[in-house]
Amino acid sequence: MKKLALAPDAEQHLVEPLRHIFCVNRRELFKLLGAGLVVGFCARTVLAQESGRAQEHEVPDELASWLHIGGDGKITVFTGKVEMGQNIRTSLTQQVAEELRAPVNSIMLVMGDTDQVPFDMGTFGSRTTPQMGTELRTVASAAREALIEMAAQRWNADARKLTAQNGAITNPQTGQSVAYGELTRGQKLTKIITSDPALIPPAQWQIAGSPMPKVDGRAFVTGQHKYTSDMQLPGMMYGKVLRPSAFNSALASFSANGADKLPGVKIVRDGDFIGVAANELASAQQALSLMQAQWNSPQQISEAELFPYLKDHPEQEESRGFGGRSNHESGSIADGMKAAAKTLAQTYTVAYIQHAPLEPRAAVAKWNGTKLTVWTGTQRPFAAKEQLAEAFHLQPDQVRVMVPDTGSAYGGKHTGECAVEAARLAKAAGKPVKLVWTREEEFTWAYFRPAGIIEVKSGIAADGTLLAWEFHNYNSGPAAIDTPYHVANKKIEFHPTENPPLRQGSYRGLAATANFFSRESHMDELAHLAGMDPLQFRLKNLNDERLRAVFETAAQKFGWGKQAASRERGFGIGGGLEKGSYVAACAEVAVDPQSGQVHVARMVQAFDCGPVVNPDGLRNQIAGAIVQGLGGALFEAIHFQNGKVLNPHFRDYRVPRFRDRPKIDVELIDRKDVPPMGAGETPIMALAPAVANAIFSATGQRLRSLPLAPQGLHLSG
Amino acid sequence: MASLTLLVNGSEHKVEVPPSEPLLYILRNHLDLTGTKYGCGEGQCGACTVLLDGRPVRSCRTPAQSAAGKRIETIESLSANGELHPLQRAFLEEEAFQCGYCTPGMIMSGVALLASKPRPSDEDIFQHMNGNICRCGAYQRIVAAIHRAAGEGAKS
Ligand code: FES
Ligand code: FES
């Protein structure tokens, strides 16, 4: 198995391992696109440079990203990233426009089409902006230099005197000007970048760095955008899959029970897989309800036994599992605890939750002889391609995966199971098949954010200085597990569980939400133990300047400490850093002392991810993360018993709605002096502890389990 | 199978379908009007919202038969002449979406709200729109878009 340089971080997002890298053959490019200029960037070179390994040399066919400038001036950019609502189609376009000095509407992104785009691990881990954004900026910058060079040759001028602006090269001295398309017309030029061209510093950005409306927004508000689930192919059939009665079941017996006699219906049985393809969705549905299957299901761990189970079944083999170990240790906990004036030990838990993307998993599969084409909403098109090649014993070049801009994912669509199912049905039916999972299937057969149990022990000096910090996370994951606070004695460990009861996988922000929740709740408890204001207590133990800045910004904007808490109003704070970006949130909660209902009335969140590429898009992402985080904080939980999910519907799995939404203020700290970092995940992390701490400030109840108040609070008296 | 005549976006369509088939699937699979989305099939998310004689309904819970003879309007009807509805414009201006999957349902619910209450309060919006889920959490901007469209309506 090939491990890329970014693996330790990225690995936590993977549900199954990577195997190989697919090559784009650039000799094919001109056939595909017509004449022009192609500028590509080789990832291997960069990886080799980064990891300091000299033996890996440039492999010209393995481009990490590239663009094509046609004779009509049209710029086509190819990237393996996919758009799922995080707005990267727009922010990447902006970055290319910036470096290339070309109008935004002359640029088109081809995303997530495995026949056309270079290999990419997937869209997750907030890596699009730092990694792909930088690569595309590099490619665009090299293209700009190439165009300047071409113009210099044409005019026999000094390249250093020429400027690129608005899709044309100009010679300010002679007034000559030539459009990009004119320069590339009829050419078949490729330029592979071997050195790093100079990028335009964020402080000089003209297009990037300002708000820009979504490039194809109109298609979304008119219903014209075609998601995978909207696709229709000629002769296409509709698929359904007969699901087992519980997880880990084996088929004991099956009867088609007349379903096979229905007109236009094809039953497909392959091992324990039973599905149907039909000309009409209604007949697929009918067939599904007729078919009868008996399943043998083993006894399985239920929700009631969950937390003791997670703690008591450590994984045997160290290297396996969700993210591997991630330990941090310094000093001596025993010494720190001995020196402490006050100590504290507490346990926190987080439930299994579901991403519940509004567009469930969907795939359209089509066979053409032995060539398989599948459209599907996945965050990892190349992994889905591999999964398909493996399932049907195909060579990589026999499989093409395309990812139409998708109805969101939040870390929940890393896999290709729906694509495999659709392809299986299409193969049997001899026709293209569309399979759209039902909401119930999505709630049951997709994967879940891992549940976890977290134990924290700590000690403080009389003046509130943190002296000891011991932190054990069982099963939920190692993301953001280290403490950003200064402490001389610490021991931090992640303990994966062997065979956790549900299928677990990536979720926006991974375990960082759980680790933030436990750490920032515990810090709040310590502040009260020390008799200090929770903000002051944090600042006292904090050296990181950027983290201080987000705390102080959020607190100031919120009016921290200006208003006294009451039985009906509480105020809480929480924050931290992850993946190079910094977040702090202040929450105001309203508690109804009669009913115990909790409402998050107001959130102020300060956020720093370096230089901001698209401020409006970023605000949208942050507000969205806050609303989504609210669900996991207050009421979302998957209930399960003996291999069955008990609440696989929106009516019994409550997600945030209009009424739940707080008033949200986002404060962006725009830092031009550091590299840009991703922002899809970190904004979700500070909310849960801020809300828990706010509930404490109103009611004196310290809630240590997420979700905090699925049925409201139990208030005594 | 029943033979039904549906009046969709101003034109008549004859379809042969099981009478209890939800309107959602007829729109999407028979009439290629895929702007109306499936989000749950249980009346819980609002992604499938269309207007039936001007009133918002969940098309996933509306048997085709019961829609026959009524005026059915889908998201595609709003910009039929190429010009966006004020609420569509407002959604763009406020960028009231991320993945956009909830957007057609949100807009259809919002259009119905504005038709009955041209200047809705926040509370009116919460009340009327609470059945529409946006998993991307764009609620604050959707509220702003509805207010913006309402303001425009008042001006014109
Ligand atoms: S699809 Fe109809 S309400 Fe969800
Ligand atoms: S924009 Fe994605 S569900 Fe609303």
Coordinates of C-alpha atoms in Angstrom, one line a residue, chain A residues 130-612:
Chain A
P130 CA -3.8 24.8 1.3
Q131 CA -3.0 22.0 -1.2
M132 CA -5.1 22.2 -4.4
G133 CA -5.4 26.0 -4.2
T134 CA -1.7 26.4 -4.0
E135 CA -1.1 23.9 -6.8
L136 CA -3.5 25.6 -9.1
R137 CA -2.1 28.9 -8.2
T138 CA 1.3 27.5 -9.1
V139 CA 0.1 26.2 -12.4
A140 CA -1.7 29.4 -13.3
S141 CA 1.3 31.4 -12.4
A142 CA 3.5 29.3 -14.6
A143 CA 0.9 29.6 -17.4
R144 CA 1.1 33.4 -17.0
E145 CA 4.8 33.3 -17.3
A146 CA 4.6 31.1 -20.4
L147 CA 2.2 33.4 -22.0
I148 CA 4.4 36.4 -21.3
E149 CA 7.3 34.5 -22.8
M150 CA 5.3 33.7 -25.9
A151 CA 4.3 37.4 -26.3
A152 CA 7.9 38.5 -25.8
Q153 CA 9.0 36.2 -28.6
R154 CA 6.3 37.4 -30.9
W155 CA 7.2 41.0 -30.4
N156 CA 10.9 40.4 -29.9
A157 CA 10.5 42.3 -26.6
D158 CA 11.9 42.0 -23.1
A159 CA 9.6 39.6 -21.2
R160 CA 10.2 41.5 -17.9
K161 CA 8.7 44.6 -19.4
L162 CA 5.4 42.9 -20.3
T163 CA 2.3 42.7 -18.1
A164 CA -0.6 40.2 -18.0
Q165 CA -4.0 41.6 -17.3
N166 CA -7.6 40.6 -18.0
G167 CA -6.8 37.7 -20.3
A168 CA -4.2 39.5 -22.4
I169 CA -0.5 40.4 -22.5
T170 CA 0.4 44.0 -22.9
N171 CA 3.5 45.9 -23.7
P172 CA 3.1 49.2 -21.8
Q173 CA 5.9 50.8 -23.8
T174 CA 4.5 50.1 -27.3
G175 CA 0.8 49.8 -26.4
Q176 CA 0.8 46.3 -28.1
S177 CA -1.7 43.8 -26.7
V178 CA -2.5 40.2 -27.5
A179 CA -5.2 38.0 -26.0
Y180 CA -4.2 34.7 -24.5
G181 CA -6.2 32.8 -27.1
E182 CA -4.4 34.5 -29.9
L183 CA -1.1 33.4 -28.4
T184 CA -2.1 29.7 -27.9
R185 CA -4.1 29.3 -31.1
G186 CA -2.8 26.4 -33.2
Q187 CA -0.1 25.6 -30.7
K188 CA 0.5 22.2 -29.0
L189 CA 2.6 23.3 -26.2
T190 CA 3.1 21.6 -22.9
K191 CA 4.9 23.1 -20.0
I192 CA 5.6 21.0 -16.9
I193 CA 6.5 23.0 -13.9
T194 CA 9.8 21.9 -12.3
S195 CA 10.5 24.9 -10.2
D196 CA 8.2 27.0 -8.0
P197 CA 7.1 30.1 -9.9
A198 CA 6.5 33.2 -7.8
L199 CA 2.9 33.4 -6.5
I200 CA 1.1 36.7 -6.2
P201 CA 1.3 37.5 -2.4
P202 CA -2.2 37.6 -0.8
A203 CA -1.7 41.3 0.1
Q204 CA -1.7 42.0 -3.7
W205 CA -4.7 39.9 -4.6
Q206 CA -7.3 41.6 -6.8
I207 CA -9.8 38.8 -7.5
A208 CA -9.0 36.3 -4.8
G209 CA -9.6 37.8 -1.4
S210 CA -12.9 39.4 -2.3
P211 CA -16.4 38.1 -2.2
M212 CA -17.5 36.4 -5.4
P213 CA -20.9 34.9 -6.1
K214 CA -21.0 31.2 -6.8
V215 CA -19.8 30.7 -10.4
D216 CA -22.9 28.5 -11.4
G217 CA -25.3 29.8 -8.8
R218 CA -28.1 30.3 -11.3
A219 CA -28.3 26.6 -12.1
F220 CA -29.0 25.9 -8.4
V221 CA -31.8 28.4 -7.9
T222 CA -33.6 27.4 -11.1
G223 CA -33.4 23.6 -10.4
Q224 CA -31.4 23.1 -13.5
H225 CA -28.3 21.7 -11.9
K226 CA -28.1 17.9 -12.4
Y227 CA -27.0 16.1 -9.3
T228 CA -26.3 12.4 -9.8
S229 CA -29.8 11.6 -8.5
D230 CA -31.3 13.7 -11.3
M231 CA -29.5 12.0 -14.2
Q232 CA -31.4 10.2 -16.9
L233 CA -29.8 8.1 -19.5
P234 CA -31.6 6.6 -22.5
G235 CA -33.0 3.2 -21.6
M236 CA -32.1 3.7 -17.9
M237 CA -33.6 1.4 -15.3
Y238 CA -34.2 2.1 -11.6
G239 CA -32.5 0.1 -9.0
K240 CA -33.3 -1.0 -5.5
V241 CA -31.4 -3.2 -3.0
L242 CA -32.9 -5.6 -0.5
R243 CA -31.2 -4.9 2.7
P244 CA -30.5 -7.3 5.5
S245 CA -32.5 -7.1 8.7
A246 CA -29.5 -6.2 10.8
F247 CA -25.8 -5.5 10.4
N248 CA -23.4 -8.3 9.8
S249 CA -26.1 -10.6 8.6
A250 CA -25.8 -13.6 6.3
L251 CA -28.5 -14.6 3.9
A252 CA -30.3 -17.8 5.1
S253 CA -33.0 -18.1 2.5
F254 CA -34.6 -16.1 -0.3
S255 CA -37.8 -16.2 -2.3
A256 CA -38.6 -13.9 -5.2
N257 CA -42.2 -14.5 -4.3
G258 CA -43.5 -13.5 -7.7
A259 CA -41.3 -10.3 -8.0
D260 CA -39.5 -11.9 -10.9
K261 CA -42.7 -12.2 -12.8
L262 CA -43.4 -8.5 -12.7
P263 CA -43.1 -6.8 -16.1
G264 CA -40.0 -4.9 -16.8
V265 CA -38.3 -6.2 -13.6
K266 CA -35.0 -7.9 -13.3
I267 CA -34.0 -9.6 -10.0
V268 CA -30.3 -9.8 -9.4
R269 CA -28.8 -12.2 -6.9
D270 CA -25.1 -12.5 -6.3
G271 CA -24.0 -14.1 -3.1
D272 CA -25.8 -12.2 -0.3
F273 CA -26.5 -9.3 -2.5
I274 CA -30.1 -9.1 -3.7
G275 CA -31.2 -6.2 -5.9
V276 CA -33.7 -5.3 -8.5
A277 CA -33.6 -3.2 -11.7
A278 CA -36.9 -2.1 -13.2
N279 CA -38.1 0.1 -16.0
E280 CA -40.2 2.0 -13.5
L281 CA -39.3 3.1 -10.1
A282 CA -42.7 1.9 -8.9
S283 CA -42.2 -1.6 -10.1
A284 CA -38.7 -1.7 -8.5
Q285 CA -40.4 -0.7 -5.3
Q286 CA -43.1 -3.3 -5.8
A287 CA -40.6 -6.1 -6.5
L288 CA -38.7 -5.1 -3.3
S289 CA -41.8 -5.4 -1.2
L290 CA -42.7 -8.8 -2.6
M291 CA -39.3 -10.4 -2.2
Q292 CA -38.7 -12.4 1.0
A293 CA -35.4 -13.1 2.6
Q294 CA -34.4 -14.6 5.9
W295 CA -31.2 -13.5 7.5
N296 CA -28.9 -14.9 10.1
S297 CA -27.8 -12.1 12.4
P298 CA -25.2 -12.5 15.2
Q299 CA -25.9 -11.0 18.6
Q300 CA -24.5 -7.4 18.6
I301 CA -23.6 -4.6 21.0
S302 CA -26.4 -2.3 21.7
E303 CA -26.4 1.4 22.6
A304 CA -26.9 0.7 26.3
E305 CA -23.6 -1.2 26.5
L306 CA -21.7 1.2 24.2
F307 CA -19.4 3.2 26.4
P308 CA -18.1 0.4 28.6
Y309 CA -17.6 -1.7 25.5
L310 CA -15.6 1.0 23.8
K311 CA -13.3 1.4 26.8
D312 CA -12.9 -2.3 27.5
H313 CA -12.0 -3.5 24.1
P314 CA -8.8 -1.9 23.0
E315 CA -7.5 -2.7 19.6
Q316 CA -4.9 -5.5 19.7
E317 CA -2.8 -4.5 16.8
E318 CA -1.3 -1.0 17.1
S319 CA -1.2 -0.1 13.5
R320 CA -4.7 -0.9 12.5
G321 CA -7.8 1.1 13.0
F322 CA -9.2 4.5 12.8
G323 CA -6.3 6.8 12.6
G324 CA -3.7 4.9 14.5
R325 CA -2.3 6.1 17.8
S326 CA -1.5 9.7 18.4
N327 CA 0.2 10.2 21.7
H328 CA 1.7 13.2 23.3
E329 CA 3.7 13.0 26.5
S330 CA 5.9 15.3 28.4
G331 CA 7.0 15.8 32.1
S332 CA 5.4 13.6 34.7
I333 CA 1.7 13.5 35.5
A334 CA 2.4 12.1 39.0
D335 CA 4.7 15.1 39.7
G336 CA 2.2 17.6 38.3
M337 CA -0.7 16.2 40.3
K338 CA 1.4 16.2 43.4
A339 CA 2.3 19.8 43.0
A340 CA -1.3 20.8 42.2
A341 CA -3.4 22.8 44.7
K342 CA -6.6 21.3 43.1
T343 CA -7.2 18.3 40.9
L344 CA -10.1 17.1 38.8
A345 CA -11.1 13.9 37.0
Q346 CA -14.0 13.7 34.7
T347 CA -15.4 11.6 31.9
Y348 CA -17.1 12.8 28.7
T349 CA -18.9 10.9 26.0
V350 CA -20.0 11.5 22.4
A351 CA -22.7 9.5 20.6
Y352 CA -22.7 8.0 17.2
I353 CA -24.1 10.5 14.7
Q354 CA -24.9 10.5 11.0
H355 CA -24.0 13.1 8.3
A356 CA -27.5 12.9 6.8
P357 CA -26.5 14.8 3.6
L358 CA -29.7 16.0 2.0
E359 CA -28.9 14.2 -1.2
P360 CA -28.5 10.6 -0.2
R361 CA -26.0 8.3 -1.9
A362 CA -26.8 8.0 -5.6
A363 CA -25.1 6.4 -8.6
V364 CA -25.9 5.9 -12.3
A365 CA -23.9 3.1 -13.9
K366 CA -23.5 2.2 -17.5
W367 CA -21.6 -0.6 -19.1
N368 CA -20.3 -0.4 -22.6
G369 CA -18.8 -3.8 -23.2
T370 CA -16.2 -4.1 -20.5
K371 CA -15.9 -0.3 -20.0
L372 CA -17.8 0.8 -16.9
T373 CA -18.9 4.4 -16.4
V374 CA -20.4 5.5 -13.1
W375 CA -21.6 8.9 -12.0
T376 CA -21.8 9.1 -8.3
G377 CA -21.6 11.6 -5.4
T378 CA -18.4 10.7 -3.7
Q379 CA -15.7 12.6 -2.0
R380 CA -13.1 10.2 -3.4
P381 CA -13.7 9.5 -7.1
F382 CA -10.4 7.6 -7.5
A383 CA -11.1 5.4 -4.5
A384 CA -14.6 4.7 -5.9
K385 CA -12.9 3.8 -9.2
E386 CA -10.6 1.4 -7.5
Q387 CA -13.5 -0.1 -5.6
L388 CA -15.3 -0.7 -8.8
A389 CA -12.3 -2.1 -10.6
E390 CA -11.8 -4.5 -7.8
A391 CA -15.4 -5.5 -7.5
F392 CA -15.7 -6.3 -11.2
H393 CA -12.1 -7.4 -11.9
L394 CA -11.4 -4.6 -14.3
Q395 CA -8.2 -2.7 -15.2
P396 CA -8.1 0.9 -14.1
D397 CA -8.6 2.2 -17.6
Q398 CA -11.8 0.2 -17.9
V399 CA -13.5 2.3 -15.2
R400 CA -14.5 5.9 -15.3
V401 CA -16.0 7.7 -12.3
M402 CA -17.6 11.1 -12.7
V403 CA -18.8 13.2 -9.8
P404 CA -21.5 15.8 -10.6
D405 CA -21.5 18.6 -8.0
T406 CA -23.1 16.8 -5.1
G407 CA -25.8 17.5 -2.6
S408 CA -23.3 17.7 0.3
A409 CA -21.3 15.1 2.1
Y410 CA -19.7 16.5 5.3
G411 CA -17.2 13.6 5.4
G412 CA -19.9 11.1 4.9
K413 CA -19.3 10.1 1.3
H414 CA -15.8 8.7 1.2
T415 CA -16.9 5.4 -0.2
G416 CA -18.3 4.0 -3.4
E417 CA -20.8 1.3 -2.2
C418 CA -23.7 2.8 -4.0
A419 CA -21.6 3.0 -7.2
V420 CA -20.8 -0.7 -6.9
E421 CA -24.4 -1.7 -6.3
A422 CA -25.6 0.3 -9.3
A423 CA -22.9 -1.2 -11.5
R424 CA -23.8 -4.7 -10.3
L425 CA -27.4 -4.1 -11.2
A426 CA -26.5 -2.5 -14.6
K427 CA -24.3 -5.4 -15.4
A428 CA -27.1 -7.9 -14.8
A429 CA -29.8 -5.8 -16.5
G430 CA -27.7 -4.9 -19.6
K431 CA -28.9 -1.4 -19.3
P432 CA -27.8 1.7 -17.4
V433 CA -29.2 1.7 -13.9
K434 CA -29.8 4.5 -11.4
L435 CA -29.7 3.7 -7.7
V436 CA -30.6 6.4 -5.2
W437 CA -30.5 5.3 -1.6
T438 CA -33.6 6.0 0.5
R439 CA -33.2 8.2 3.6
E440 CA -33.6 5.1 5.7
E441 CA -30.8 3.3 3.8
E442 CA -28.6 6.4 4.2
F443 CA -29.2 6.5 8.0
T444 CA -28.5 2.8 8.3
W445 CA -26.0 1.6 5.7
A446 CA -23.8 4.6 5.3
Y447 CA -21.2 5.0 8.1
F448 CA -21.3 7.0 11.3
R449 CA -19.2 9.4 13.2
P450 CA -17.5 7.3 15.9
A451 CA -18.9 7.4 19.4
G452 CA -16.3 7.8 22.1
I453 CA -15.5 8.1 25.7
I454 CA -12.9 10.5 26.9
E455 CA -11.3 10.6 30.4
V456 CA -9.5 13.7 31.6
K457 CA -7.5 14.2 34.8
S458 CA -5.9 17.5 35.6
G459 CA -4.3 19.6 38.3
I460 CA -3.9 23.3 38.8
A461 CA -1.9 25.6 41.0
A462 CA -3.6 27.9 43.4
D463 CA -3.2 30.8 40.9
G464 CA -4.8 28.8 38.1
T465 CA -1.7 27.6 36.4
L466 CA -2.3 24.3 34.7
L467 CA 0.2 21.8 36.1
A468 CA -1.0 18.4 34.8
W469 CA -3.1 17.2 31.9
E470 CA -4.0 13.6 31.2
F471 CA -6.3 12.8 28.4
H472 CA -7.5 9.5 27.1
N473 CA -9.8 9.2 24.1
Y474 CA -11.3 5.8 23.5
N475 CA -12.5 5.1 20.0
S476 CA -13.6 8.5 18.9
G477 CA -10.3 9.5 17.3
P478 CA -7.1 11.4 17.6
A479 CA -7.8 14.6 15.7
A480 CA -7.0 17.8 17.7
I481 CA -6.3 15.6 20.7
D482 CA -3.3 17.6 21.9
T483 CA -4.0 20.5 24.2
P484 CA -3.0 24.0 22.9
Y485 CA -2.6 25.2 26.5
H486 CA 0.8 25.3 28.1
V487 CA 1.3 22.5 30.6
A488 CA 4.5 21.1 31.8
N489 CA 3.2 17.6 32.5
K490 CA 0.9 16.0 30.1
K491 CA 0.0 12.6 28.8
I492 CA -2.4 12.3 25.9
E493 CA -3.5 9.1 24.3
F494 CA -5.9 7.7 21.7
H495 CA -7.1 4.2 22.2
P496 CA -8.8 2.7 19.2
T497 CA -11.5 0.1 20.0
E498 CA -11.5 -3.4 18.4
N499 CA -14.6 -4.1 16.4
P500 CA -16.7 -1.0 17.3
P501 CA -20.4 -1.9 17.1
L502 CA -21.2 0.4 14.1
R503 CA -19.4 1.1 10.8
Q504 CA -17.4 4.2 11.6
G505 CA -15.8 6.7 9.3
S506 CA -14.9 10.3 8.6
Y507 CA -17.1 13.2 9.7
R508 CA -16.5 16.9 9.2
G509 CA -13.7 17.7 11.6
L510 CA -13.3 14.0 12.7
A511 CA -12.8 13.6 16.4
A512 CA -11.8 17.1 16.9
T513 CA -15.3 18.0 17.9
A514 CA -15.2 15.4 20.6
N515 CA -11.8 16.3 21.8
F516 CA -12.6 20.0 21.8
F517 CA -15.8 19.3 23.7
S518 CA -14.0 17.3 26.4
R519 CA -11.0 19.6 26.7
E520 CA -12.9 22.9 26.7
S521 CA -15.6 21.6 29.0
H522 CA -12.9 20.4 31.4
M523 CA -11.0 23.8 31.1
D524 CA -14.3 25.4 32.1
E525 CA -14.7 23.1 35.1
L526 CA -11.1 24.0 36.1
A527 CA -11.8 27.7 35.8
H528 CA -14.7 27.4 38.2
L529 CA -12.5 25.2 40.5
A530 CA -9.9 28.0 40.5
G531 CA -12.6 30.6 41.0
M532 CA -11.5 32.4 37.8
D533 CA -13.4 33.7 34.8
P534 CA -13.3 31.0 32.1
L535 CA -11.8 33.4 29.5
Q536 CA -9.1 34.7 31.9
F537 CA -8.3 31.1 33.0
R538 CA -7.7 30.1 29.4
L539 CA -5.7 33.2 28.5
K540 CA -3.5 32.6 31.6
N541 CA -2.6 29.2 30.3
L542 CA -2.1 30.1 26.7
N543 CA 1.0 31.0 24.8
D544 CA -0.2 30.7 21.2
E545 CA -0.7 34.2 19.9
R546 CA -3.2 33.3 17.1
L547 CA -5.3 31.3 19.5
R548 CA -5.3 34.2 22.0
A549 CA -6.4 36.5 19.2
V550 CA -9.5 34.4 18.3
F551 CA -10.5 34.1 22.0
E552 CA -10.1 37.8 22.6
T553 CA -11.8 38.7 19.3
A554 CA -14.8 36.5 20.0
A555 CA -15.1 37.6 23.6
Q556 CA -14.9 41.3 22.7
K557 CA -17.5 41.1 20.0
F558 CA -19.8 39.0 22.2
G559 CA -19.5 41.3 25.1
W560 CA -18.0 38.6 27.3
G561 CA -18.5 39.3 31.0
K562 CA -20.8 42.2 30.4
Q563 CA -24.0 40.4 31.3
A564 CA -24.7 38.3 34.4
A565 CA -26.0 34.8 33.8
S566 CA -29.4 33.9 35.2
R567 CA -31.6 30.8 35.3
E568 CA -32.8 31.7 31.9
R569 CA -29.7 32.9 30.2
G570 CA -26.2 31.5 30.2
F571 CA -22.9 32.3 28.5
G572 CA -20.1 30.0 27.5
I573 CA -16.9 30.0 25.6
G574 CA -14.7 27.4 23.9
G575 CA -12.0 27.3 21.3
G576 CA -8.9 25.8 19.9
L577 CA -7.0 25.1 16.7
E578 CA -6.9 22.3 14.2
K579 CA -5.4 21.9 10.7
G580 CA -3.7 25.2 10.9
S581 CA -6.8 27.3 11.6
Y582 CA -8.0 28.8 14.8
V583 CA -11.5 29.1 16.2
A584 CA -13.1 30.5 19.3
A585 CA -16.8 30.7 20.0
C586 CA -19.0 32.4 22.6
A587 CA -22.5 31.0 23.0
E588 CA -25.6 32.5 24.6
V589 CA -28.2 30.0 25.6
A590 CA -31.8 30.6 26.6
V591 CA -33.3 28.1 29.0
D592 CA -36.9 27.8 29.7
P593 CA -37.0 27.0 33.5
Q594 CA -40.5 25.5 33.2
S595 CA -40.0 23.1 30.3
G596 CA -36.2 22.7 30.4
Q597 CA -36.0 23.5 26.7
V598 CA -32.7 25.0 25.6
H599 CA -32.2 27.3 22.7
V600 CA -28.9 28.6 21.5
A601 CA -29.8 32.2 21.0
R602 CA -26.6 33.7 19.8
M603 CA -23.2 32.5 18.7
V604 CA -20.2 34.8 18.1
Q605 CA -17.4 32.9 16.4
A606 CA -13.9 34.3 15.6
F607 CA -12.0 32.4 12.9
D608 CA -8.5 32.6 11.5
C609 CA -7.4 30.5 8.6
G610 CA -4.7 32.8 7.2
P611 CA -5.4 35.0 4.2
V612 CA -9.1 34.7 3.3

